[in-house]
Each structure stands twice: as C-alpha cells, then as structure tokens.
Short mmCIF file of C-alpha atoms in Angstrom, two decimals:
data_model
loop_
_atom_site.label_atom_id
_atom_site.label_comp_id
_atom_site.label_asym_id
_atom_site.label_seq_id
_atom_site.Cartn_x
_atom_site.Cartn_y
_atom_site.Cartn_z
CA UNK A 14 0.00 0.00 0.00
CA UNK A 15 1.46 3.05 -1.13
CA UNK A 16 2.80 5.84 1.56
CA UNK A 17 3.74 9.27 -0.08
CA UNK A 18 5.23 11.53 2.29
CA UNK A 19 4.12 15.54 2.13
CA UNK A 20 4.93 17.10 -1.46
CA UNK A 21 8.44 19.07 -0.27
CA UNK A 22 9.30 22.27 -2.57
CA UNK A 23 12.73 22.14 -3.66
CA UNK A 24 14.94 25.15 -3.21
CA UNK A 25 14.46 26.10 -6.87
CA UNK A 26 10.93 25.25 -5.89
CA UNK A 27 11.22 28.04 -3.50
CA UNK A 28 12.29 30.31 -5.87
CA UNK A 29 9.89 29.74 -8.53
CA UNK A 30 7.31 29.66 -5.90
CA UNK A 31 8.70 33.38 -4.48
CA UNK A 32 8.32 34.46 -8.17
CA UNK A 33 4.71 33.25 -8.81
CA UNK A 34 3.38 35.07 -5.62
CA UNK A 35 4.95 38.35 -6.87
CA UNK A 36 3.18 37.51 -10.29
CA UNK A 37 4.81 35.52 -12.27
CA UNK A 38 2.97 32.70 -13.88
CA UNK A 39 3.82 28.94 -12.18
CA UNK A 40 3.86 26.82 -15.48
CA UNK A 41 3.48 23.27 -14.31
CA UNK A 42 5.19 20.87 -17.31
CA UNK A 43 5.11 17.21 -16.20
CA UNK A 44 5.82 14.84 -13.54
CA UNK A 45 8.05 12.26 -12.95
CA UNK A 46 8.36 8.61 -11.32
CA UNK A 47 11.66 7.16 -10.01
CA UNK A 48 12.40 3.77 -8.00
CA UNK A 49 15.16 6.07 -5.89
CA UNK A 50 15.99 6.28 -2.42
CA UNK A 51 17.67 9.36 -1.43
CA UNK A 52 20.78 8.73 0.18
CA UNK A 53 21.63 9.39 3.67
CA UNK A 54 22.69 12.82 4.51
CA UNK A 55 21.39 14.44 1.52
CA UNK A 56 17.95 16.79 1.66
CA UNK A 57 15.22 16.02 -0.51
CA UNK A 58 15.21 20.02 -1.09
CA UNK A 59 18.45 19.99 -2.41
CA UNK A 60 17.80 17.69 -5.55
CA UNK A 61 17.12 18.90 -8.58
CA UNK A 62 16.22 15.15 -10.58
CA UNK A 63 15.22 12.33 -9.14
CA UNK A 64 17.64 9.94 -7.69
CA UNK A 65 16.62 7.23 -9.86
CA UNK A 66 13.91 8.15 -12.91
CA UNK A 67 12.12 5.90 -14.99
CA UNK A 68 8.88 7.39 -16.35
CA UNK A 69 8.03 11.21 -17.46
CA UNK A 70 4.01 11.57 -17.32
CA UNK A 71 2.60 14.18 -19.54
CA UNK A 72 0.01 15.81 -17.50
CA UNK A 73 -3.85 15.53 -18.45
CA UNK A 74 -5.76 18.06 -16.20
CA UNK A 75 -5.48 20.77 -13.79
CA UNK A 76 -8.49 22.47 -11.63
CA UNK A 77 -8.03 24.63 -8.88
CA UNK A 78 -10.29 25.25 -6.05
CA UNK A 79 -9.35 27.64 -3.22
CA UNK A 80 -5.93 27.31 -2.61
CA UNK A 81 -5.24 24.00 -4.01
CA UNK A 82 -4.45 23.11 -7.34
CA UNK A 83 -4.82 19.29 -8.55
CA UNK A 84 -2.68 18.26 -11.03
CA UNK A 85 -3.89 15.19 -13.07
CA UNK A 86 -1.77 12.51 -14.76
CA UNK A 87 -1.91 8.47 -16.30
CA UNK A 88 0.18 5.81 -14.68
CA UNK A 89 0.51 3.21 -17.48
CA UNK A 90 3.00 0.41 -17.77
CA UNK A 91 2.23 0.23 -21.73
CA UNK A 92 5.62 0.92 -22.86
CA UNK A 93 7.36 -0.15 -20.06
CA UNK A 94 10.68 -2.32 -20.48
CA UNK A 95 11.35 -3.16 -17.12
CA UNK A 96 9.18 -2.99 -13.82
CA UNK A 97 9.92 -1.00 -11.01
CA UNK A 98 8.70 0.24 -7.26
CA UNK A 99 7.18 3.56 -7.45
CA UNK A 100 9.53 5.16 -4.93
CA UNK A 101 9.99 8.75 -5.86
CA UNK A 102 7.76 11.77 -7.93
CA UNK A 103 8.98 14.75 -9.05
CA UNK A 104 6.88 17.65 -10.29
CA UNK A 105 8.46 19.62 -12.50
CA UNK A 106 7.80 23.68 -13.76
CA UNK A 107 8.96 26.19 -16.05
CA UNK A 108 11.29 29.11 -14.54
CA UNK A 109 10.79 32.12 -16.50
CA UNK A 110 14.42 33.24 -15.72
CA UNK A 111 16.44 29.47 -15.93
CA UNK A 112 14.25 27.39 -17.55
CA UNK A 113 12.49 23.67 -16.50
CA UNK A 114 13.11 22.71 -12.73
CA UNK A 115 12.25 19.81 -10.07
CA UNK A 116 9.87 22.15 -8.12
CA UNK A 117 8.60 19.87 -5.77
CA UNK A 118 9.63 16.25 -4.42
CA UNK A 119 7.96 13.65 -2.42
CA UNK A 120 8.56 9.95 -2.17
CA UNK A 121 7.09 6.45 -0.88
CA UNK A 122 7.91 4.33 2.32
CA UNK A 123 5.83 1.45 1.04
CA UNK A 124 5.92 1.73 -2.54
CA UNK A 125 3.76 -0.11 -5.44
CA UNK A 126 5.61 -1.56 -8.16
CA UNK A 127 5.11 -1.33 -11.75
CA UNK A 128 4.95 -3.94 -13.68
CA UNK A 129 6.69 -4.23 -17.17
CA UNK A 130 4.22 -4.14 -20.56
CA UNK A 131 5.76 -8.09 -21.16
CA UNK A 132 3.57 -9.22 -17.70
CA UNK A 133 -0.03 -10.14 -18.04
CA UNK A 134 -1.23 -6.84 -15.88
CA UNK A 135 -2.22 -3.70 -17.78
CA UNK A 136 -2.20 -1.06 -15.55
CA UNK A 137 -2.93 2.62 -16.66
CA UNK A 138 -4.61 4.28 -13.56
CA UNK A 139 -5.09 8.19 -12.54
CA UNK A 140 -1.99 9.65 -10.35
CA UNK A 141 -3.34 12.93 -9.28
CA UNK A 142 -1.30 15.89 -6.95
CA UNK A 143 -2.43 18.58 -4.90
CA UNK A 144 0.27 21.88 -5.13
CA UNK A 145 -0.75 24.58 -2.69
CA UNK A 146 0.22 28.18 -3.94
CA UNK A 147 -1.04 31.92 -2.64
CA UNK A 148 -1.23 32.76 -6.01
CA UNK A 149 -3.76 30.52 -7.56
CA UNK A 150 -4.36 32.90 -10.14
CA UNK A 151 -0.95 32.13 -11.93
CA UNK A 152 -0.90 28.68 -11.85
CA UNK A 153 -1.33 26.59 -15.35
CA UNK A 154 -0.20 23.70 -16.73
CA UNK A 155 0.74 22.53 -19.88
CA UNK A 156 -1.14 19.59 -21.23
CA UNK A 157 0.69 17.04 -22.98
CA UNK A 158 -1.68 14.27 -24.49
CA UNK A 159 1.20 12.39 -25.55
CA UNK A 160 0.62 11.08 -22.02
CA UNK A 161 -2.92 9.32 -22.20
CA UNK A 162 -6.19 11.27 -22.52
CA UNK A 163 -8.91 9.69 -21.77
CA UNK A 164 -12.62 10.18 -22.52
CA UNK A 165 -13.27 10.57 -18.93
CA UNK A 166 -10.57 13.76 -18.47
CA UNK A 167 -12.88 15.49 -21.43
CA UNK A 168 -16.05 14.52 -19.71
CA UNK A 169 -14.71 16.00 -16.62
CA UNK A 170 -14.25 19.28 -18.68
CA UNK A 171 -17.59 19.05 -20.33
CA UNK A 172 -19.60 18.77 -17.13
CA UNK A 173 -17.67 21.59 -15.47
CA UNK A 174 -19.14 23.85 -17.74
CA UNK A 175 -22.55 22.20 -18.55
CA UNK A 176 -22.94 22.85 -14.61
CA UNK A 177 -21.62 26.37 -14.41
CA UNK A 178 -24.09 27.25 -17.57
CA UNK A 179 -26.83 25.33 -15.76
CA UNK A 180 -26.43 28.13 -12.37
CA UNK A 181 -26.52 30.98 -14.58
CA UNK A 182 -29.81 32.48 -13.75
CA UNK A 183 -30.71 33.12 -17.70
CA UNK A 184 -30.09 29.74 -18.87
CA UNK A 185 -32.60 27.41 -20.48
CA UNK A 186 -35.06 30.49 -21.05
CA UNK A 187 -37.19 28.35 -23.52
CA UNK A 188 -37.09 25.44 -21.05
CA UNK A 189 -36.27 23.19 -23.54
CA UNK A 190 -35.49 19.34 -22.68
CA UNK A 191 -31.42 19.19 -22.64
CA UNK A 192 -31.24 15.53 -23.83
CA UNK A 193 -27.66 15.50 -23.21
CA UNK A 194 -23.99 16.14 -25.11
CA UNK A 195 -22.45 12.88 -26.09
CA UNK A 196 -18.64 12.65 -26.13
CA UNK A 197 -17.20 9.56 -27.55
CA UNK A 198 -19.39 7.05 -25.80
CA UNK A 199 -20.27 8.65 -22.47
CA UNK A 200 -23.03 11.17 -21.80
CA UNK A 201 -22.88 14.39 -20.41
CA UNK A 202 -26.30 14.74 -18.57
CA UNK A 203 -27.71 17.73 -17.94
CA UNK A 204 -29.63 18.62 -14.58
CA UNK A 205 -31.59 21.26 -16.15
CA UNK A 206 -33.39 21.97 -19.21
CA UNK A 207 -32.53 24.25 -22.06
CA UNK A 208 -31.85 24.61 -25.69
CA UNK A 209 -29.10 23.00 -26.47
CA UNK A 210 -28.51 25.09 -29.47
CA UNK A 211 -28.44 28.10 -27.53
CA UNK A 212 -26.17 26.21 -24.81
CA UNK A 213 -23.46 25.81 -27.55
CA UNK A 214 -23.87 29.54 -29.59
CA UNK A 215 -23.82 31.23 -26.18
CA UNK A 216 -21.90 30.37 -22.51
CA UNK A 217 -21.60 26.62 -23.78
CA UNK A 218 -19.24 27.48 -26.83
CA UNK A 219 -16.44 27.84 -24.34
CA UNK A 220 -17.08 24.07 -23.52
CA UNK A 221 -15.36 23.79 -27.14
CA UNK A 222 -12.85 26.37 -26.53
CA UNK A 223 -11.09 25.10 -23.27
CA UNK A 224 -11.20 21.29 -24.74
CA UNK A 225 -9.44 23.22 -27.60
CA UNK A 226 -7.29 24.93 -25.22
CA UNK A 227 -6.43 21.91 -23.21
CA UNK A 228 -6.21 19.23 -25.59
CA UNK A 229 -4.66 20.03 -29.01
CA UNK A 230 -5.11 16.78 -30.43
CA UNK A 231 -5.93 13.22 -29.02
CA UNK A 232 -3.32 11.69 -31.53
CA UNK A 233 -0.51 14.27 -31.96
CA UNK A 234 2.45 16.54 -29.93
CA UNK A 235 2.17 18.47 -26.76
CA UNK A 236 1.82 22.08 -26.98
CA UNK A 237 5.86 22.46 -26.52
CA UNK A 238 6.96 20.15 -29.14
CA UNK A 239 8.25 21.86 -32.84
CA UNK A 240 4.89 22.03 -35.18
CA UNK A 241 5.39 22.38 -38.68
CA UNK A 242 3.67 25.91 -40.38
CA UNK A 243 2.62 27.16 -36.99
CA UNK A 244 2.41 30.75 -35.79
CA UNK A 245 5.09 31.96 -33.12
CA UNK A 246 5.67 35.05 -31.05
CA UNK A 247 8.75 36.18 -29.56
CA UNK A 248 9.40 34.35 -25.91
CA UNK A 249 7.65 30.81 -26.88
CA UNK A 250 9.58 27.96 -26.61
CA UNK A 251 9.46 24.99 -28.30
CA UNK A 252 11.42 21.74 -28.23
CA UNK A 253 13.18 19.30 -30.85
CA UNK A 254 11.83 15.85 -31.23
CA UNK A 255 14.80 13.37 -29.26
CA UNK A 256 18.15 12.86 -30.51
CA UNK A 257 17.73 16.00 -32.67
CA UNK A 258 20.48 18.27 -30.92
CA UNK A 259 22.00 17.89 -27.18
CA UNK A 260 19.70 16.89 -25.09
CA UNK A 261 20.09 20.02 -22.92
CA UNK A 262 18.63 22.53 -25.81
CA UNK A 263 15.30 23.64 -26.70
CA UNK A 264 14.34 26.66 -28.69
CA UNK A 265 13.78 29.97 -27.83
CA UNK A 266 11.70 32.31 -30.04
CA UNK A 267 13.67 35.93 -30.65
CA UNK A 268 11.96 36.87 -34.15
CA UNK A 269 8.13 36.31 -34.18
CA UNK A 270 6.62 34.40 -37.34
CA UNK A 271 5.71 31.11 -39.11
CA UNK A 272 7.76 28.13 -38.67
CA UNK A 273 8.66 26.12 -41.75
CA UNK A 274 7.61 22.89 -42.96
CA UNK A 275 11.01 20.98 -42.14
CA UNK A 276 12.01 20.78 -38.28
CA UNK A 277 15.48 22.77 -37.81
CA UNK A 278 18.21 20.45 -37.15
CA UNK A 279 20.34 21.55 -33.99
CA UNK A 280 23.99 20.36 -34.44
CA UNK A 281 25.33 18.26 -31.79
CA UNK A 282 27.85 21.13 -31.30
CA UNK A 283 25.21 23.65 -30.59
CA UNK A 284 25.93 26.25 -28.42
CA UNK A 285 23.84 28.76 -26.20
CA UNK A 286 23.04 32.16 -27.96
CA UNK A 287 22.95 30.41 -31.48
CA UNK A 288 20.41 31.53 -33.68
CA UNK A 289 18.46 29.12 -36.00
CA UNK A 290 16.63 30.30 -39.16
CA UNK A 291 12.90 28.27 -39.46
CA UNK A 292 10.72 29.87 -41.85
CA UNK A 293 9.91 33.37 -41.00
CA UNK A 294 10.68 32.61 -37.51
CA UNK A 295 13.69 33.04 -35.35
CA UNK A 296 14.96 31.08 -32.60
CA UNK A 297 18.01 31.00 -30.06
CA UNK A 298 19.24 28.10 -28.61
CA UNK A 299 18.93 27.83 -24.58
CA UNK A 300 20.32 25.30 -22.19
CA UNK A 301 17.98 23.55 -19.78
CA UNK A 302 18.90 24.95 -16.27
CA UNK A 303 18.93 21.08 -15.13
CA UNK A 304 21.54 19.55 -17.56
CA UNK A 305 25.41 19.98 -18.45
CA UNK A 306 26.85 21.31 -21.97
CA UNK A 307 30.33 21.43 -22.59
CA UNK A 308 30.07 23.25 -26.15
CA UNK A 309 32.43 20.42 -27.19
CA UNK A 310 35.40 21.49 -25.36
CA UNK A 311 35.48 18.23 -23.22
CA UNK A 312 38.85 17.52 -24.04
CA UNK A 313 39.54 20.83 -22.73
CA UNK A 314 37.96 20.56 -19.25
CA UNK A 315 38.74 16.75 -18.74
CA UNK A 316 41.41 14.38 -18.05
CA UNK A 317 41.13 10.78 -19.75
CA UNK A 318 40.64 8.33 -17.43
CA UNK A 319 43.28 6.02 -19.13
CA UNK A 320 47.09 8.09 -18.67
CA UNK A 321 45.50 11.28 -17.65
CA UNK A 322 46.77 14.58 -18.76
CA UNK A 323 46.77 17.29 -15.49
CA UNK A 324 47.47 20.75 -15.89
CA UNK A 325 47.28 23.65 -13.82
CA UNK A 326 48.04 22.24 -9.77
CA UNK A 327 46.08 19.02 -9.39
CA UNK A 328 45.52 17.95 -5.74
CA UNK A 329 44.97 15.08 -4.22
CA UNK A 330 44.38 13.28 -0.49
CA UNK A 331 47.76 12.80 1.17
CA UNK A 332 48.30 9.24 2.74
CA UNK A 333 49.38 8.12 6.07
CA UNK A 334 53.63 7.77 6.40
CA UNK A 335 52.69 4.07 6.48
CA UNK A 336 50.41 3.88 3.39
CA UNK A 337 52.09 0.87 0.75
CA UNK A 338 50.02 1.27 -2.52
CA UNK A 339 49.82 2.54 -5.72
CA UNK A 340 47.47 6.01 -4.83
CA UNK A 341 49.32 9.32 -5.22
CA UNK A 342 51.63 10.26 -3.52
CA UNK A 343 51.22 14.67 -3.03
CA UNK A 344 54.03 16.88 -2.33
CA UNK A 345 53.01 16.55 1.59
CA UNK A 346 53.04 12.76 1.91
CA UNK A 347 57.02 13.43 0.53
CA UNK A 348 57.64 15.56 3.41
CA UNK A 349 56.00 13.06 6.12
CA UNK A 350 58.65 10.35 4.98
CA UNK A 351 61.50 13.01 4.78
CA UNK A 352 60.12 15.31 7.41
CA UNK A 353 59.16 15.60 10.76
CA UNK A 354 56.77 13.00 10.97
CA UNK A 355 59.49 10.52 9.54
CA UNK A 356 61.36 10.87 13.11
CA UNK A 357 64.76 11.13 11.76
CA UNK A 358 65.23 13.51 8.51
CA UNK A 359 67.39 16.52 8.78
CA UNK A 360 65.11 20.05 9.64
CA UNK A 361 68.27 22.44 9.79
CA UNK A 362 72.15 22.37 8.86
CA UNK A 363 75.09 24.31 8.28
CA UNK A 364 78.09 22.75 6.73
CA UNK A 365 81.04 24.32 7.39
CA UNK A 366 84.64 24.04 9.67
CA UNK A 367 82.27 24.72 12.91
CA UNK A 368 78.86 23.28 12.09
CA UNK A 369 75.94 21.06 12.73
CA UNK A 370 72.92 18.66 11.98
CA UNK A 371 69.60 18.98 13.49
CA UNK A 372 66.97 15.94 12.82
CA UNK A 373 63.55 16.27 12.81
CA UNK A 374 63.60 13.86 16.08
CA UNK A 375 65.87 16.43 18.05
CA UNK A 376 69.11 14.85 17.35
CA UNK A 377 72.09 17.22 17.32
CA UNK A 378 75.25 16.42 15.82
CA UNK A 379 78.15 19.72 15.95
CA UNK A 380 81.69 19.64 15.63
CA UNK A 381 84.63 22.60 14.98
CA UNK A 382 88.29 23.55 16.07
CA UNK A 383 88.72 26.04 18.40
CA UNK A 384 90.26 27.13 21.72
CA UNK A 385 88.43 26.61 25.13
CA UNK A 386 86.24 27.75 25.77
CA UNK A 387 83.82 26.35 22.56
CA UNK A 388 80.92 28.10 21.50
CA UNK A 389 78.64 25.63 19.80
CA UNK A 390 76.87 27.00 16.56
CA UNK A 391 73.16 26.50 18.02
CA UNK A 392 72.28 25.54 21.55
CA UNK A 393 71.58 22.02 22.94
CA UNK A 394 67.58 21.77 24.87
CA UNK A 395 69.41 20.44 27.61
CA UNK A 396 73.42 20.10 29.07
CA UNK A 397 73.01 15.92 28.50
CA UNK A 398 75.10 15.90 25.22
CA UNK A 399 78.23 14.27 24.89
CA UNK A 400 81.88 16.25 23.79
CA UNK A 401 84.91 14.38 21.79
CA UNK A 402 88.11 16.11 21.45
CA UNK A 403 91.76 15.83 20.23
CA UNK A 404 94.29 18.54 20.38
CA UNK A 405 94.95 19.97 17.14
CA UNK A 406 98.65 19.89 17.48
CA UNK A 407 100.56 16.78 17.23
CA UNK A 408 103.87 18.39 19.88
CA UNK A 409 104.07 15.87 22.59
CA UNK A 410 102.90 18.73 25.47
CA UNK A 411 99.61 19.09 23.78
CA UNK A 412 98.91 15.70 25.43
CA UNK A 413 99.04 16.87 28.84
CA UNK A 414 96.71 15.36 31.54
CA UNK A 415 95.07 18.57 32.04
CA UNK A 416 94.21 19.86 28.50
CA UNK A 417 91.40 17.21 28.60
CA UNK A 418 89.54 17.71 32.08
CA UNK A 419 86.13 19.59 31.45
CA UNK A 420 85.96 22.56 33.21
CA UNK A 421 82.05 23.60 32.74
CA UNK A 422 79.39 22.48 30.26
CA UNK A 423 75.94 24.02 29.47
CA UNK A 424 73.41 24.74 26.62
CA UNK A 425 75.58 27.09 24.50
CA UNK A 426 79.39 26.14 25.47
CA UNK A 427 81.54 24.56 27.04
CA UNK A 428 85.36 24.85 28.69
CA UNK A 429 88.24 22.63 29.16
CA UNK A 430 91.53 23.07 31.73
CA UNK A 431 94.22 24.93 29.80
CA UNK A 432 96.94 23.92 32.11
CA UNK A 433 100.18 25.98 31.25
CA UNK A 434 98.85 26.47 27.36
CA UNK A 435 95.13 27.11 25.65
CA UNK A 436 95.45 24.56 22.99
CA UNK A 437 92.91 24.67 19.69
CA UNK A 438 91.44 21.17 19.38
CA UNK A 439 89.20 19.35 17.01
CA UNK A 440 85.88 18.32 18.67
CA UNK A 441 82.11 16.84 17.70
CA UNK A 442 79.02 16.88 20.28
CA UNK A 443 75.86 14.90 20.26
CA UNK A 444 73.11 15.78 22.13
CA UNK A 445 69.72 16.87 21.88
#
C-alpha cells in the first residue's frame, strides 16, 4: 500500500514559488516517477532530478479550487521495459528566468511496483497531486496528451461547464429538454433543461474552446513540441523531437513568425546564444537549467581516465607515512617520509669548519676547532650531550693530563683546563 510523504518544494521550488506570488505565472510541465531512495545525509530540497527516474508523465488536467491546485496525470506500464517500485515523484515547472526545474519532491515508504508491458497486468490508472500556492491565479499547466487522454478527463471538462451554464440564472429560457452532449461514448447529462442550441452559440461554446485549449489533439504533440507551419511570437519555446540536438537545448523564439515545414536540425555542437533560421521565424538556442553542456570542449575541461593529462596544480588526499600502494603520492606525503613526521630527517644544517645537523627527532650532531672555551653553533635543549676532542697539534705537550679535564658544560658552550697552554682542538658533540 502506497505511503507518499508531504509534497516538499525544492529550493528552486522556492524560488519559482517566491516568483509566482509576486506575479509571475507557475507553469506546471510534467511529472516524474523514479524507483530512488535518497541517500543518507542528503535533503530532498536539495535535488534537482530524481535519484533514480524511470517514467516522465505528460500531465492531463489541472483544476483549482481555493488554494489548491490538482494536477492530473496516467500511470501506465504500456511501454514499459522493465518494472519497477514507485519510490519517488517529481513535479516539474517552467522558470521564466532558468528554464524547467524539479519544483517539488515527495517519495514512498511502502511503494507499489510497476509492472513491465511483457507481464499479463495492464495497468494505466489516474496519479493525481495537490500543489498549494497563494497565487492561484498564476498557476497553469501545460497539457501534454502524448501522455494518455482519456474520454473521462474530457467529460470532466464538459460537465464543469454544462454545470456552471446550468447556475446561470438566464439559462434554459425556452425550457427546452437538454437531452444531453455525447462525447465519444459517455453522456454528459444535464440537470436542467434548455436549448441545447443556444447552450453551444452562447456560454456553452467555451465548452469547445477550453477542450481546444487543453487538448490540441488526441493523436498528436504536446503544446511544446516543434509544429510544422505554426504561428510563433517572440518568448515561446518549443522543443526538438529526441536525438535531434543535445539533449540540454530547446528553442527559444527571438523573431516572431511562421515556422517552416522541415524541423530545424540543432547540431550536436550547438551552443547557447545560437540563432536558428525556421521559416519566417527566429529562434536562439537555450540550455535547460537542469543539464550539463560542454560546447564540445570536453577535451579541454577533462582528463582521460586512461594516462590522464593534469594541468594547472592538481591535488589530491595525502596518505598516512605508512600507506604501501599505488594512490598518489602529493608533495606533503614526501615531506612526512622526509620530514618531521618521519622521526629522523634533517630540519636544519650548516656545513662548514664549525657546524651542525639537526633531525627532525631532536638529534644534534656539531663539531669545529677552536680554543676553550667552545661556543657551539646553536644551543643544545638540555646540558646531556656528549663532547669528543683531540688537540689539534701533534707536539708531545699538547697531550698533557690537564688539556682534557672539562671545566664547565651548558646549553651554549663549554670549557676545558688549559693547564700551562690554551690549545685549539678538534671536537664533535651529540646531544639533543
């Protein structure tokens, strides 16, 4: 048993919604079905397609009353390929400023599922939504009986206005017998009586008018779709018939006019802005706000997958020091093994006749010639290093006892016993 959750407005719901309250008309231009479940972590709001689609249903009706608007649709597994649980709907509406949108979302805890047209149930049932606006006014929809349009959608019309003609207090002023208005093979009944004559030459005619307005043909294209010889005024839109063009274009009127008798072709290089001559009429080429174009300059914004190309300053995650694999390996995972988190490479040196090494695990190694007292070239942390030394001179006094006793030691220096002579001597220190 199905369990739709509340219709949610998507954030370029809200927009569109913001815009039709101001006044600007809330076009209504399908629905869709999708056997999605939204992930974890990510807002139903955010989306702006389905997680999963399967079916687009042209819409067959729309009636407002108060501040709800129903909007009608068929569910039919006719042409389906494969079956699927009805998990997700999407309603979808024109933005005047970016184009179609996902304007509202809501999905199914306990879904149906949909057979495919191969099983031995045929299913085509009504799938109806209620959209709440403040602006009821401004809301339409654009009827697409490529969907399904049954006889029972253009009864519903009919007795709409065979009832608002019967309130009017002058109708049926002859009170003539109203047998009835016959529409394929269901009857319309009237509840009161009247000429029918005068029903259709006066109020009744725009019976005719809104099934005209609603339905363009039972057999044929939705109001959107390119017709040949048909009159067009600047800011109507119209779309190609599929795999005529990227599938991110449609047609923009810019010059009002006729449109020919051959659909325009739209090169699978077709860009925004480009202007296409058809018949008297001429239109621009505009990108769906919903999908990507690349204007054919993939190779210029993408790396192959196989021996990719990089350019510019690619990054990537660094690794753990003890990572053992083929991923990249960045500029800082380099300076973990060789730096400080390696615990051993050298931070700071200074080669020279009195210099040192510093490792990145505090290590110190210094060594010079010079007479006591020594000065070391950078200070020790602490006065637990260890001193080597050797008198430079090889004369047999410079071996003396006392020339080798340690006088005082700290962090910066330290002095030996000169006896009767100051000797220079070659020493090295370790310490930390």
């Amino acid at each position: 048993m199905p369990n739709w959750a509340n219709l949610m407005l998507t954030k370029q719901g809200k927009v569109l919604q913001a815009k039709a309250i101001a006044g600007s008309t809330l076009t209504i231009t399908k629905m869709k079905l999708g056997s999605g479940i939204i992930p974890d972590g990510v807002s139903p709001e955010d989306l702006t397609d389905l997680i999963q689609p399967k079916q687009a249903l042209g819409l067959t009706a729309i009636s407002v009353n108060g501040g709800l608007a129903k909007i009608q649709s068929i569910v039919t597994n006719a042409e389906l390929s494969e079956g699927y649980y009805i998990r997700e709907c999407g309603v979808f509406a024109n933005d005047p400023d970016v184009g179609e949108i996902m304007y509202a979302i809501m999905t199914d805890t306990s879904p149906d599922f949909l057979p495919s047209a191969s099983s031995s149930v045929v299913i085509s049932e009504e799938f109806s939504i209620n959209v709440v606006t403040e602006n009821m006014a401004n809301i339409t929809a654009i009827i697409d009986p490529e969907g399904i349009v049954t006889v029972a959608n253009a009864r519903k019309i009919a007795e709409d206005k065979v009832a608002e003609h019967n309130e009017a207090p002058d109708a049926h002023p002859n009170d003539f017998n109203l047998k009835g208005l016959t529409i394929g093979k269901d009857n319309v009944i009237a509840t009161k009586k009247g000429d029918f004559l005068t029903l259709l030459a006066g109020k009744g005619i725009n019976l005719l008018s809104d099934i005209k307005n609603k339905i363009i043909t039972v057999v044929g294209k939705s109001k959107n779709a390119w017709n040949p010889n048909e009159e067009i005024i600047a800011g109507d839109i119209r779309y190609t018939e599929d795999g005529n063009g990227p599938s991110w274009a449609y047609l923009l009127c810019k010059t009002a006019g006729t449109t020919g008798t051959v659909e325009p072709i739209l090169a699978a290089n077709a860009v925004v802005g480009q202007e296409i001559n058809d018949g008297s009429v001429v239109w621009t080429v505009q990108k769906n706000s919903n999908a990507l174009s690349f204007a054919g300059k993939e190779a210029d914004l993408f790396a192959l997958l196989n021996s990719p190309d990089f350019k510019g300053t690619p990054t990537a995650p660094t690794a753990a020091k003890t990572v053992n694999n083929t991923q990249i390996a960045t500029t800082a995972f380099v300076h973990l093994l060789a730096g400080a988190a390696n615990n051993g490479g050298i931070v700071d040196s200074l080669l020279a006749q009195n210099g040192y090494v510093k490792f990145a695990n505090g290590l110190i190694l210094q060594w010079g010639t010079s007479l006591s007292p020594i000065i070391f070239s950078i200070s020790f942390s602490n006065t637990m290093y260890t001193i080597l030394q050797m008198p430079q001179s090889a004369s047999a006094s410079a071996f003396r006892a006392e020339v080798w006793a340690l006088e005082r030691k700290d962090q910066d220096s330290c002095a030996f016993f000169t006896g009767s002579g100051n000797y220079s001597r070659h020493w090295i220190a370790v310490g930390f």
